[in-house]
Tab-separated table of C-alpha atoms and ligand atoms in Angstrom:
chain	number	residue	atom	x	y	z
A	68	UNK	CA	-1.007	16.466	-29.838
A	69	UNK	CA	-2.140	17.723	-26.365
A	70	UNK	CA	0.526	17.886	-23.684
A	71	UNK	CA	0.746	14.529	-21.910
A	72	UNK	CA	-0.184	14.527	-18.260
A	73	UNK	CA	0.123	11.932	-15.531
A	74	UNK	CA	-1.507	12.403	-12.133
A	75	UNK	CA	-1.211	10.555	-8.866
A	76	UNK	CA	-3.347	10.897	-5.755
A	77	UNK	CA	-1.163	11.900	-2.818
A	78	UNK	CA	-2.968	10.517	0.207
A	79	UNK	CA	-2.591	12.098	3.608
A	80	UNK	CA	-3.598	11.005	7.087
A	81	UNK	CA	-4.111	13.699	9.670
A	82	UNK	CA	-2.183	16.153	7.487
A	83	UNK	CA	0.862	13.895	7.059
A	84	UNK	CA	1.558	12.506	3.622
A	85	UNK	CA	1.120	8.738	3.394
A	86	UNK	CA	4.264	6.902	2.114
A	87	UNK	CA	2.306	5.339	-0.771
A	88	UNK	CA	2.240	8.847	-2.306
A	89	UNK	CA	6.046	8.837	-2.660
A	90	UNK	CA	5.991	5.347	-4.148
A	91	UNK	CA	3.435	6.490	-6.741
A	92	UNK	CA	5.613	9.500	-7.526
A	93	UNK	CA	8.610	7.180	-8.038
A	94	UNK	CA	6.806	5.094	-10.647
A	95	UNK	CA	4.968	8.122	-12.061
A	96	UNK	CA	8.282	9.930	-12.621
A	97	UNK	CA	9.721	6.940	-14.463
A	98	UNK	CA	6.683	6.780	-16.779
A	99	UNK	CA	6.553	10.567	-17.247
A	100	UNK	CA	10.229	10.596	-18.292
A	101	UNK	CA	9.605	7.851	-20.855
A	102	UNK	CA	6.533	9.585	-22.284
A	103	UNK	CA	7.829	13.147	-22.018
A	104	UNK	CA	4.837	13.904	-19.817
A	105	UNK	CA	4.151	16.217	-16.882
A	106	UNK	CA	3.711	14.523	-13.494
A	107	UNK	CA	1.303	16.045	-10.985
A	108	UNK	CA	0.304	15.080	-7.470
A	109	UNK	CA	-3.234	15.815	-6.317
A	110	UNK	CA	-3.623	16.289	-2.585
A	111	UNK	CA	-6.797	17.025	-0.653
A	112	UNK	CA	-6.536	17.882	3.029
A	113	UNK	CA	-7.058	20.432	5.751
A	114	UNK	CA	-4.171	22.793	6.502
A	115	UNK	CA	-1.394	20.707	5.008
A	116	UNK	CA	1.880	22.509	5.611
A	117	UNK	CA	3.565	24.039	2.577
A	118	UNK	CA	6.774	22.181	3.383
A	119	UNK	CA	4.838	18.912	3.123
A	120	UNK	CA	3.545	19.943	-0.308
A	121	UNK	CA	7.131	20.712	-1.314
A	122	UNK	CA	8.083	17.140	-0.376
A	123	UNK	CA	5.884	15.938	-3.245
A	124	UNK	CA	8.000	18.047	-5.606
A	125	UNK	CA	11.257	16.840	-4.047
A	126	UNK	CA	10.126	13.273	-4.690
A	127	UNK	CA	9.242	13.812	-8.339
A	128	UNK	CA	6.109	15.932	-8.967
A	129	UNK	CA	6.293	18.774	-11.476
A	130	UNK	CA	3.065	20.222	-10.161
A	131	UNK	CA	0.967	19.835	-7.009
A	132	UNK	CA	-2.784	20.471	-7.094
A	133	UNK	CA	-3.557	21.302	-3.478
A	134	UNK	CA	-7.095	21.356	-2.057
A	135	UNK	CA	-7.346	22.817	1.411
A	136	UNK	CA	-10.705	22.535	3.176
A	137	UNK	CA	-12.074	21.177	6.512
A	138	UNK	CA	-14.208	18.751	4.519
A	139	UNK	CA	-11.013	16.777	3.789
A	140	UNK	CA	-10.084	16.455	7.468
A	141	UNK	CA	-11.370	12.879	7.271
A	142	UNK	CA	-11.274	10.658	4.208
A	143	UNK	CA	-14.687	11.375	2.732
A	144	UNK	CA	-14.916	9.506	-0.575
A	145	UNK	CA	-17.852	11.547	-1.875
A	146	UNK	CA	-16.104	14.911	-1.473
A	147	UNK	CA	-12.787	13.520	-2.726
A	148	UNK	CA	-14.475	11.961	-5.745
A	149	UNK	CA	-16.387	15.123	-6.589
A	150	UNK	CA	-13.273	17.307	-6.698
A	151	UNK	CA	-11.000	14.783	-8.402
A	152	UNK	CA	-13.568	14.128	-11.137
A	153	UNK	CA	-13.829	17.873	-11.794
A	154	UNK	CA	-10.033	18.151	-12.005
A	155	UNK	CA	-9.829	15.204	-14.422
A	156	UNK	CA	-12.500	16.772	-16.619
A	157	UNK	CA	-10.598	20.067	-16.712
A	158	UNK	CA	-7.024	18.786	-17.021
A	159	UNK	CA	-7.654	15.584	-18.988
A	160	UNK	CA	-4.709	13.505	-17.738
A	161	UNK	CA	-3.752	10.467	-19.749
A	162	UNK	CA	-2.960	8.368	-16.669
A	163	UNK	CA	-4.242	8.610	-13.079
A	164	UNK	CA	-2.733	6.467	-10.314
A	165	UNK	CA	-4.146	5.713	-6.868
A	166	UNK	CA	-2.586	3.745	-4.026
A	167	UNK	CA	-4.313	0.436	-3.285
A	168	UNK	CA	-4.851	1.476	0.334
A	169	UNK	CA	-8.267	0.888	1.884
A	170	UNK	CA	-9.181	4.449	1.002
A	171	UNK	CA	-7.708	4.317	-2.521
A	172	UNK	CA	-9.542	1.060	-3.191
A	173	UNK	CA	-12.793	2.687	-2.179
A	174	UNK	CA	-12.229	5.971	-4.036
A	175	UNK	CA	-10.712	4.846	-7.354
A	176	UNK	CA	-13.711	2.842	-8.659
A	177	UNK	CA	-16.029	5.740	-7.880
A	178	UNK	CA	-13.828	8.171	-9.799
A	179	UNK	CA	-13.403	5.711	-12.689
A	180	UNK	CA	-17.166	5.170	-12.968
A	181	UNK	CA	-17.840	8.922	-12.905
A	182	UNK	CA	-15.438	9.647	-15.762
A	183	UNK	CA	-16.496	6.471	-17.601
A	184	UNK	CA	-13.137	4.824	-17.759
A	185	UNK	CA	-11.747	1.441	-16.746
A	186	UNK	CA	-9.771	0.629	-13.612
A	187	UNK	CA	-7.020	-1.928	-13.158
A	188	UNK	CA	-6.896	-2.777	-9.481
A	189	UNK	CA	-3.954	-3.876	-7.335
A	190	UNK	CA	-1.152	-3.477	-9.880
A	191	UNK	CA	2.307	-4.591	-8.811
A	192	UNK	CA	4.135	-2.961	-11.719
A	193	UNK	CA	3.649	-0.546	-14.591
A	194	UNK	CA	5.727	-0.510	-17.758
A	195	UNK	CA	5.763	1.491	-20.983
A	196	UNK	CA	6.041	-0.580	-24.178
A	197	UNK	CA	7.744	0.310	-27.469
A	198	UNK	CA	4.515	1.981	-28.711
A	199	UNK	CA	4.513	4.212	-25.628
A	200	UNK	CA	1.488	2.371	-24.263
A	201	UNK	CA	1.114	1.714	-20.559
A	202	UNK	CA	1.154	-1.935	-19.485
A	203	UNK	CA	-0.474	-2.536	-16.114
A	204	UNK	CA	0.748	-5.693	-14.420
A	205	UNK	CA	-1.244	-7.480	-11.735
A	206	UNK	CA	-1.513	-11.014	-10.373
A	207	UNK	CA	-4.421	-13.044	-11.750
A	208	UNK	CA	-5.810	-16.516	-11.090
A	209	UNK	CA	-4.762	-16.400	-7.449
A	210	UNK	CA	-1.325	-15.125	-8.311
A	211	UNK	CA	-0.480	-18.015	-10.635
A	212	UNK	CA	-0.030	-15.696	-13.615
A	213	UNK	CA	0.812	-12.040	-14.037
A	214	UNK	CA	-1.731	-10.366	-16.307
A	215	UNK	CA	-0.403	-7.576	-18.575
A	216	UNK	CA	-3.273	-5.197	-19.156
A	217	UNK	CA	-3.673	-2.351	-21.660
A	218	UNK	CA	-6.580	0.055	-21.346
A	219	UNK	CA	-8.355	1.709	-24.279
A	220	UNK	CA	-10.339	4.264	-22.292
A	221	UNK	CA	-8.781	7.458	-20.939
A	222	UNK	CA	-7.589	8.314	-18.430
A	223	UNK	CA	-5.913	4.995	-17.794
A	224	UNK	CA	-6.630	4.386	-14.129
A	225	UNK	CA	-4.901	1.956	-11.774
A	226	UNK	CA	-4.539	1.304	-8.096
A	227	UNK	CA	-1.010	0.324	-7.088
A	228	UNK	CA	-0.140	-1.943	-4.192
A	229	UNK	CA	1.535	-0.356	-1.198
A	230	UNK	CA	5.166	-1.331	-0.543
A	231	UNK	CA	5.920	-2.624	-4.039
A	232	UNK	CA	7.089	0.487	-5.948
A	233	UNK	CA	10.315	2.308	-5.145
A	234	UNK	CA	10.288	5.967	-4.222
A	235	UNK	CA	12.923	8.249	-5.725
A	236	UNK	CA	15.788	9.744	-3.789
A	237	UNK	CA	14.651	12.986	-2.189
A	238	UNK	CA	16.025	15.909	-4.149
A	239	UNK	CA	15.474	19.224	-2.385
A	240	UNK	CA	16.790	21.175	-5.377
A	241	UNK	CA	13.895	20.029	-7.601
A	242	UNK	CA	11.544	22.814	-8.553
A	243	UNK	CA	7.843	22.630	-9.266
A	244	UNK	CA	4.585	24.483	-9.029
A	245	UNK	CA	1.956	24.378	-6.276
A	246	UNK	CA	-1.523	25.181	-7.570
A	247	UNK	CA	-4.027	26.144	-4.867
A	248	UNK	CA	-7.365	24.667	-5.898
A	249	UNK	CA	-10.858	25.816	-4.976
A	250	UNK	CA	-12.818	23.085	-3.209
A	251	UNK	CA	-16.345	22.367	-4.370
A	252	UNK	CA	-18.642	20.798	-1.808
A	253	UNK	CA	-20.763	18.009	-3.232
A	254	UNK	CA	-24.442	17.890	-2.296
A	255	UNK	CA	-24.844	14.502	-0.694
A	256	UNK	CA	-27.386	12.666	1.391
A	257	UNK	CA	-25.013	9.812	2.163
A	258	UNK	CA	-23.684	9.566	5.738
A	259	UNK	CA	-20.691	11.785	6.417
A	260	UNK	CA	-17.726	10.890	8.547
A	261	UNK	CA	-17.525	13.435	11.334
A	262	UNK	CA	-14.838	11.894	13.513
A	263	UNK	CA	-13.161	8.695	14.465
A	264	UNK	CA	-13.368	6.659	17.624
A	265	UNK	CA	-9.813	5.391	17.784
A	266	UNK	CA	-6.738	4.578	15.797
A	267	UNK	CA	-6.238	1.233	14.067
A	268	UNK	CA	-4.236	-0.762	16.579
A	269	UNK	CA	-1.515	-2.039	14.274
A	270	UNK	CA	0.232	-0.801	11.213
A	271	UNK	CA	1.636	-3.975	9.795
A	272	UNK	CA	2.620	-2.584	6.396
A	273	UNK	CA	5.232	-0.259	7.879
A	274	UNK	CA	6.476	-2.609	10.617
A	275	UNK	CA	10.200	-3.348	10.715
A	276	UNK	CA	9.711	-6.708	12.428
A	277	UNK	CA	6.789	-9.085	11.874
A	278	UNK	CA	6.250	-12.309	13.807
A	279	UNK	CA	3.583	-14.198	11.877
A	280	UNK	CA	1.596	-17.295	12.709
A	281	UNK	CA	-0.394	-19.766	10.665
A	282	UNK	CA	-2.416	-22.933	11.012
A	283	UNK	CA	0.512	-24.554	12.797
A	284	UNK	CA	-0.360	-22.495	15.899
A	285	UNK	CA	-3.401	-24.692	16.307
A	286	UNK	CA	-5.427	-22.129	18.257
A	287	UNK	CA	-5.942	-18.494	19.151
A	288	UNK	CA	-3.835	-19.029	22.271
A	289	UNK	CA	-0.730	-19.474	20.117
A	290	UNK	CA	-0.855	-15.819	19.125
A	291	UNK	CA	-0.220	-14.811	22.759
A	292	UNK	CA	3.171	-16.504	22.477
A	293	UNK	CA	3.911	-14.770	19.170
A	294	UNK	CA	2.830	-11.436	20.641
A	295	UNK	CA	5.290	-11.916	23.491
A	296	UNK	CA	8.111	-12.458	20.992
A	297	UNK	CA	6.950	-9.564	18.790
A	298	UNK	CA	6.768	-7.206	21.786
A	299	UNK	CA	10.257	-8.191	22.901
A	300	UNK	CA	11.605	-7.413	19.429
A	301	UNK	CA	9.562	-4.231	19.012
A	302	UNK	CA	7.567	-5.773	16.177
A	303	UNK	CA	3.968	-6.641	15.329
A	304	UNK	CA	2.070	-9.874	14.852
A	305	UNK	CA	1.123	-11.066	11.378
A	306	UNK	CA	-0.946	-14.024	10.257
A	307	UNK	CA	-1.718	-16.320	7.364
A	308	UNK	CA	-5.198	-16.265	5.931
A	309	UNK	CA	-6.034	-19.593	7.553
A	310	UNK	CA	-5.362	-18.118	10.997
A	311	UNK	CA	-7.606	-15.155	10.154
A	312	UNK	CA	-10.348	-17.377	8.691
A	313	UNK	CA	-10.232	-19.527	11.830
A	314	UNK	CA	-11.045	-16.368	13.802
A	315	UNK	CA	-7.822	-16.560	15.819
A	316	UNK	CA	-6.788	-12.997	14.897
A	317	UNK	CA	-8.167	-9.937	13.049
A	318	UNK	CA	-8.005	-9.457	9.287
A	319	UNK	CA	-5.761	-6.376	9.707
A	320	UNK	CA	-2.957	-8.826	10.641
A	321	UNK	CA	-3.258	-10.880	7.436
A	322	UNK	CA	-0.220	-11.000	5.184
A	323	UNK	CA	-0.504	-12.087	1.584
A	324	UNK	CA	-2.255	-11.814	-1.704
A	325	UNK	CA	-5.615	-10.881	-0.222
A	326	UNK	CA	-4.138	-9.194	2.841
A	327	UNK	CA	-1.241	-6.814	3.440
A	328	UNK	CA	2.083	-6.590	1.637
A	329	UNK	CA	4.912	-6.265	4.143
A	330	UNK	CA	8.615	-5.556	3.657
A	331	UNK	CA	10.088	-5.701	7.164
A	332	UNK	CA	13.754	-6.108	8.034
A	333	UNK	CA	12.848	-9.350	9.809
A	334	UNK	CA	9.918	-11.706	9.113
A	335	UNK	CA	9.524	-14.716	11.401
A	336	UNK	CA	7.016	-17.216	9.980
A	337	UNK	CA	5.761	-19.670	12.607
A	338	UNK	CA	3.693	-22.654	11.514
A	339	UNK	CA	3.142	-21.210	8.048
A	340	UNK	CA	3.613	-23.536	5.060
A	341	UNK	CA	4.526	-20.836	2.525
A	342	UNK	CA	1.670	-21.015	0.014
A	343	UNK	CA	2.179	-18.713	-3.022
A	344	UNK	CA	-0.616	-16.458	-1.784
A	345	UNK	CA	1.196	-15.952	1.520
A	346	UNK	CA	4.609	-15.474	-0.098
A	347	UNK	CA	3.100	-12.775	-2.345
A	348	UNK	CA	2.789	-10.560	0.719
A	349	UNK	CA	6.145	-11.120	2.426
A	350	UNK	CA	8.760	-12.473	0.017
A	351	UNK	CA	10.535	-9.082	-0.190
A	352	UNK	CA	11.286	-9.063	3.546
A	353	UNK	CA	14.988	-8.507	4.196
A	354	UNK	CA	15.542	-11.531	6.444
A	355	UNK	CA	13.078	-14.418	6.611
A	356	UNK	CA	13.152	-16.909	9.460
A	357	UNK	CA	10.917	-19.970	9.064
A	358	UNK	CA	9.929	-22.111	12.041
A	359	UNK	CA	8.151	-25.174	10.718
A	360	UNK	CA	8.186	-28.810	11.788
A	361	UNK	CA	7.948	-30.067	8.209
A	362	UNK	CA	11.351	-29.926	6.439
A	363	UNK	CA	9.614	-30.025	3.044
A	364	UNK	CA	7.382	-26.974	3.715
A	365	UNK	CA	7.858	-24.455	0.843
A	366	UNK	CA	8.545	-21.612	3.296
A	367	UNK	CA	11.994	-23.125	3.916
A	368	UNK	CA	12.898	-22.510	0.258
A	369	UNK	CA	12.715	-18.744	0.600
A	370	UNK	CA	13.888	-18.560	4.228
A	371	UNK	CA	17.295	-17.147	5.099
A	372	UNK	CA	17.196	-19.169	8.324
A	373	UNK	CA	15.173	-22.396	8.597
A	374	UNK	CA	14.370	-23.842	11.974
A	375	UNK	CA	12.859	-27.282	11.599
A	376	UNK	CA	10.993	-27.946	14.780
A	377	UNK	CA	7.899	-27.430	16.863
A	378	UNK	CA	7.181	-23.713	17.221
A	379	UNK	CA	5.948	-24.343	20.764
A	380	UNK	CA	9.462	-25.435	21.653
A	381	UNK	CA	11.398	-22.985	19.455
A	382	UNK	CA	9.565	-19.722	20.215
A	383	UNK	CA	9.768	-20.028	24.042
A	384	UNK	CA	13.491	-20.742	23.644
A	385	UNK	CA	13.906	-17.600	21.541
A	386	UNK	CA	12.021	-15.559	24.145
A	387	UNK	CA	14.138	-17.000	26.936
A	388	UNK	CA	17.364	-16.331	25.030
A	389	UNK	CA	16.448	-12.717	24.183
A	390	UNK	CA	15.523	-12.051	27.808
A	391	UNK	CA	18.790	-13.605	28.978
A	392	UNK	CA	20.819	-11.425	26.567
A	393	UNK	CA	19.047	-8.366	27.953
A	394	UNK	CA	19.566	-9.500	31.517
A	395	UNK	CA	15.797	-9.713	32.189
B	275	FAD	C1	-7.804	-16.191	-3.596
B	275	FAD	C2	-6.947	-16.614	-2.456
B	275	FAD	C3	-6.303	-15.649	-1.730
B	275	FAD	C4	-5.488	-16.022	-0.655
B	275	FAD	N1	-4.871	-15.048	0.050
B	275	FAD	C5	-4.070	-15.403	1.082
B	275	FAD	C6	-3.392	-14.398	1.846
B	275	FAD	O1	-3.520	-13.186	1.630
B	275	FAD	N2	-2.579	-14.814	2.828
B	275	FAD	C7	-2.391	-16.148	3.137
B	275	FAD	O2	-1.632	-16.450	4.075
B	275	FAD	N3	-3.050	-17.082	2.445
B	275	FAD	C8	-3.890	-16.752	1.445
B	275	FAD	N4	-4.569	-17.728	0.790
B	275	FAD	C9	-4.539	-19.103	1.350
B	275	FAD	C10	-3.310	-19.888	0.942
B	275	FAD	O3	-3.535	-20.534	-0.276
B	275	FAD	C11	-3.001	-20.967	2.014
B	275	FAD	O4	-4.134	-21.775	2.189
B	275	FAD	C12	-2.613	-20.373	3.376
B	275	FAD	O5	-1.608	-19.410	3.227
B	275	FAD	C13	-2.097	-21.488	4.274
B	275	FAD	O6	-1.947	-21.003	5.570
B	275	FAD	P1	-0.954	-21.657	6.584
B	275	FAD	O7	0.404	-21.668	6.019
B	275	FAD	O8	-1.186	-21.005	7.908
B	275	FAD	O9	-1.549	-23.151	6.730
B	275	FAD	P2	-1.003	-24.525	6.166
B	275	FAD	O10	-0.752	-24.458	4.721
B	275	FAD	O11	-1.950	-25.565	6.667
B	275	FAD	O12	0.402	-24.696	6.874
B	275	FAD	C14	0.573	-24.923	8.253
B	275	FAD	C15	2.041	-25.244	8.479
B	275	FAD	O13	2.299	-25.325	9.864
B	275	FAD	C16	3.255	-26.340	10.091
B	275	FAD	N5	3.095	-26.756	11.481
B	275	FAD	C17	2.069	-27.439	12.059
B	275	FAD	N6	2.248	-27.544	13.372
B	275	FAD	C18	3.442	-26.945	13.672
B	275	FAD	C19	4.178	-26.737	14.865
B	275	FAD	N7	3.700	-27.132	16.057
B	275	FAD	N8	5.359	-26.097	14.780
B	275	FAD	C20	5.852	-25.676	13.603
B	275	FAD	N9	5.187	-25.840	12.416
B	275	FAD	C21	3.990	-26.463	12.453
B	275	FAD	C22	2.934	-27.409	9.088
B	275	FAD	O14	4.083	-28.188	8.807
B	275	FAD	C23	2.491	-26.573	7.873
B	275	FAD	O15	3.574	-26.351	6.982
B	275	FAD	C24	-5.355	-17.383	-0.302
B	275	FAD	C25	-6.003	-18.356	-1.060
B	275	FAD	C26	-6.797	-17.986	-2.111
B	275	FAD	C27	-7.483	-19.052	-2.914
């Protein structure tokens, strides 16, 4: 039987490894140990420091395939796809995992189609069954059931949601191999990314404090109040899908099943009922505070602190109190 291989894509942004890469290594290591397989990280970038490549080993990789070329300065799906497909054809991994980031969601289907395999998108867990087969678990029917999916084609390919898998403890005594790969430039007539105008304004997935608003805000204006509270606490503003659909705030703020998964230390839900699709994106927050005028709203059931009242009375009081504590 050929040696079993598992690969993950280690994403980087501006040369710094994206945290999803360490989460994929955590789950990849667990599966590799169960299957007796080798775990590799594939990283494509421009001048990534060797110590950053070593981090991938410290977090679980046995091997790192490192591509170093200016063409990877920006996330260019065509060039990424071209080189990853070639690597898959040469190394024939059994399993290949991508992060379900915007980039991973765009790249993975292209790679899967090129190597004629299936893709299970947005997994929230992976397990190995008693026959050593991989079970890919993802929400289906709007999150009402969890589908357990087995794939016949190889490699088995999945995208994994950000912030749901645990990374391993860093172990700087782990040893592994870094393989410098030769980049092949794909001939392409599609537009190429040659730079970016500006940074995305918020990074809600990594925020430690999220102050989120829903339909209960009643208007776009309400988000100014939430922003004031978020700024005071050093947090960011989140939103339910209704608030986004109403056009009160941008999609990048949306928390939930079809938005972002967040795991902050503090999540303050203001005028949000707590629909399952919203809870899917924030239920793992450390402390949940719900401000909702309806005592029967489902959000109160998962809240650590429930404030039953009008957010337009409660939030200004919180702001006033915080300012008073700080002597402002
Ligand atoms: C396929 C699919 C994907 C979805 N994905 C998402 C997703 O990613 N994220 C998401 O959020 N939703 C998602 N939804 C929508 C979800 O089902 C709910 O419709 C949505 O979360 C409800 O938003 P809400 O809580 O803001 O509004 P509502 O359910 O209308 O709740 C508003 C709440 O505000 C309270 N309220 C009103 N006025 C005040 C006040 N002055 N002070 C305090 N409280 C007040 C009310 O008591 C009520 O509980 C999805 C739905 C589908 C079908």
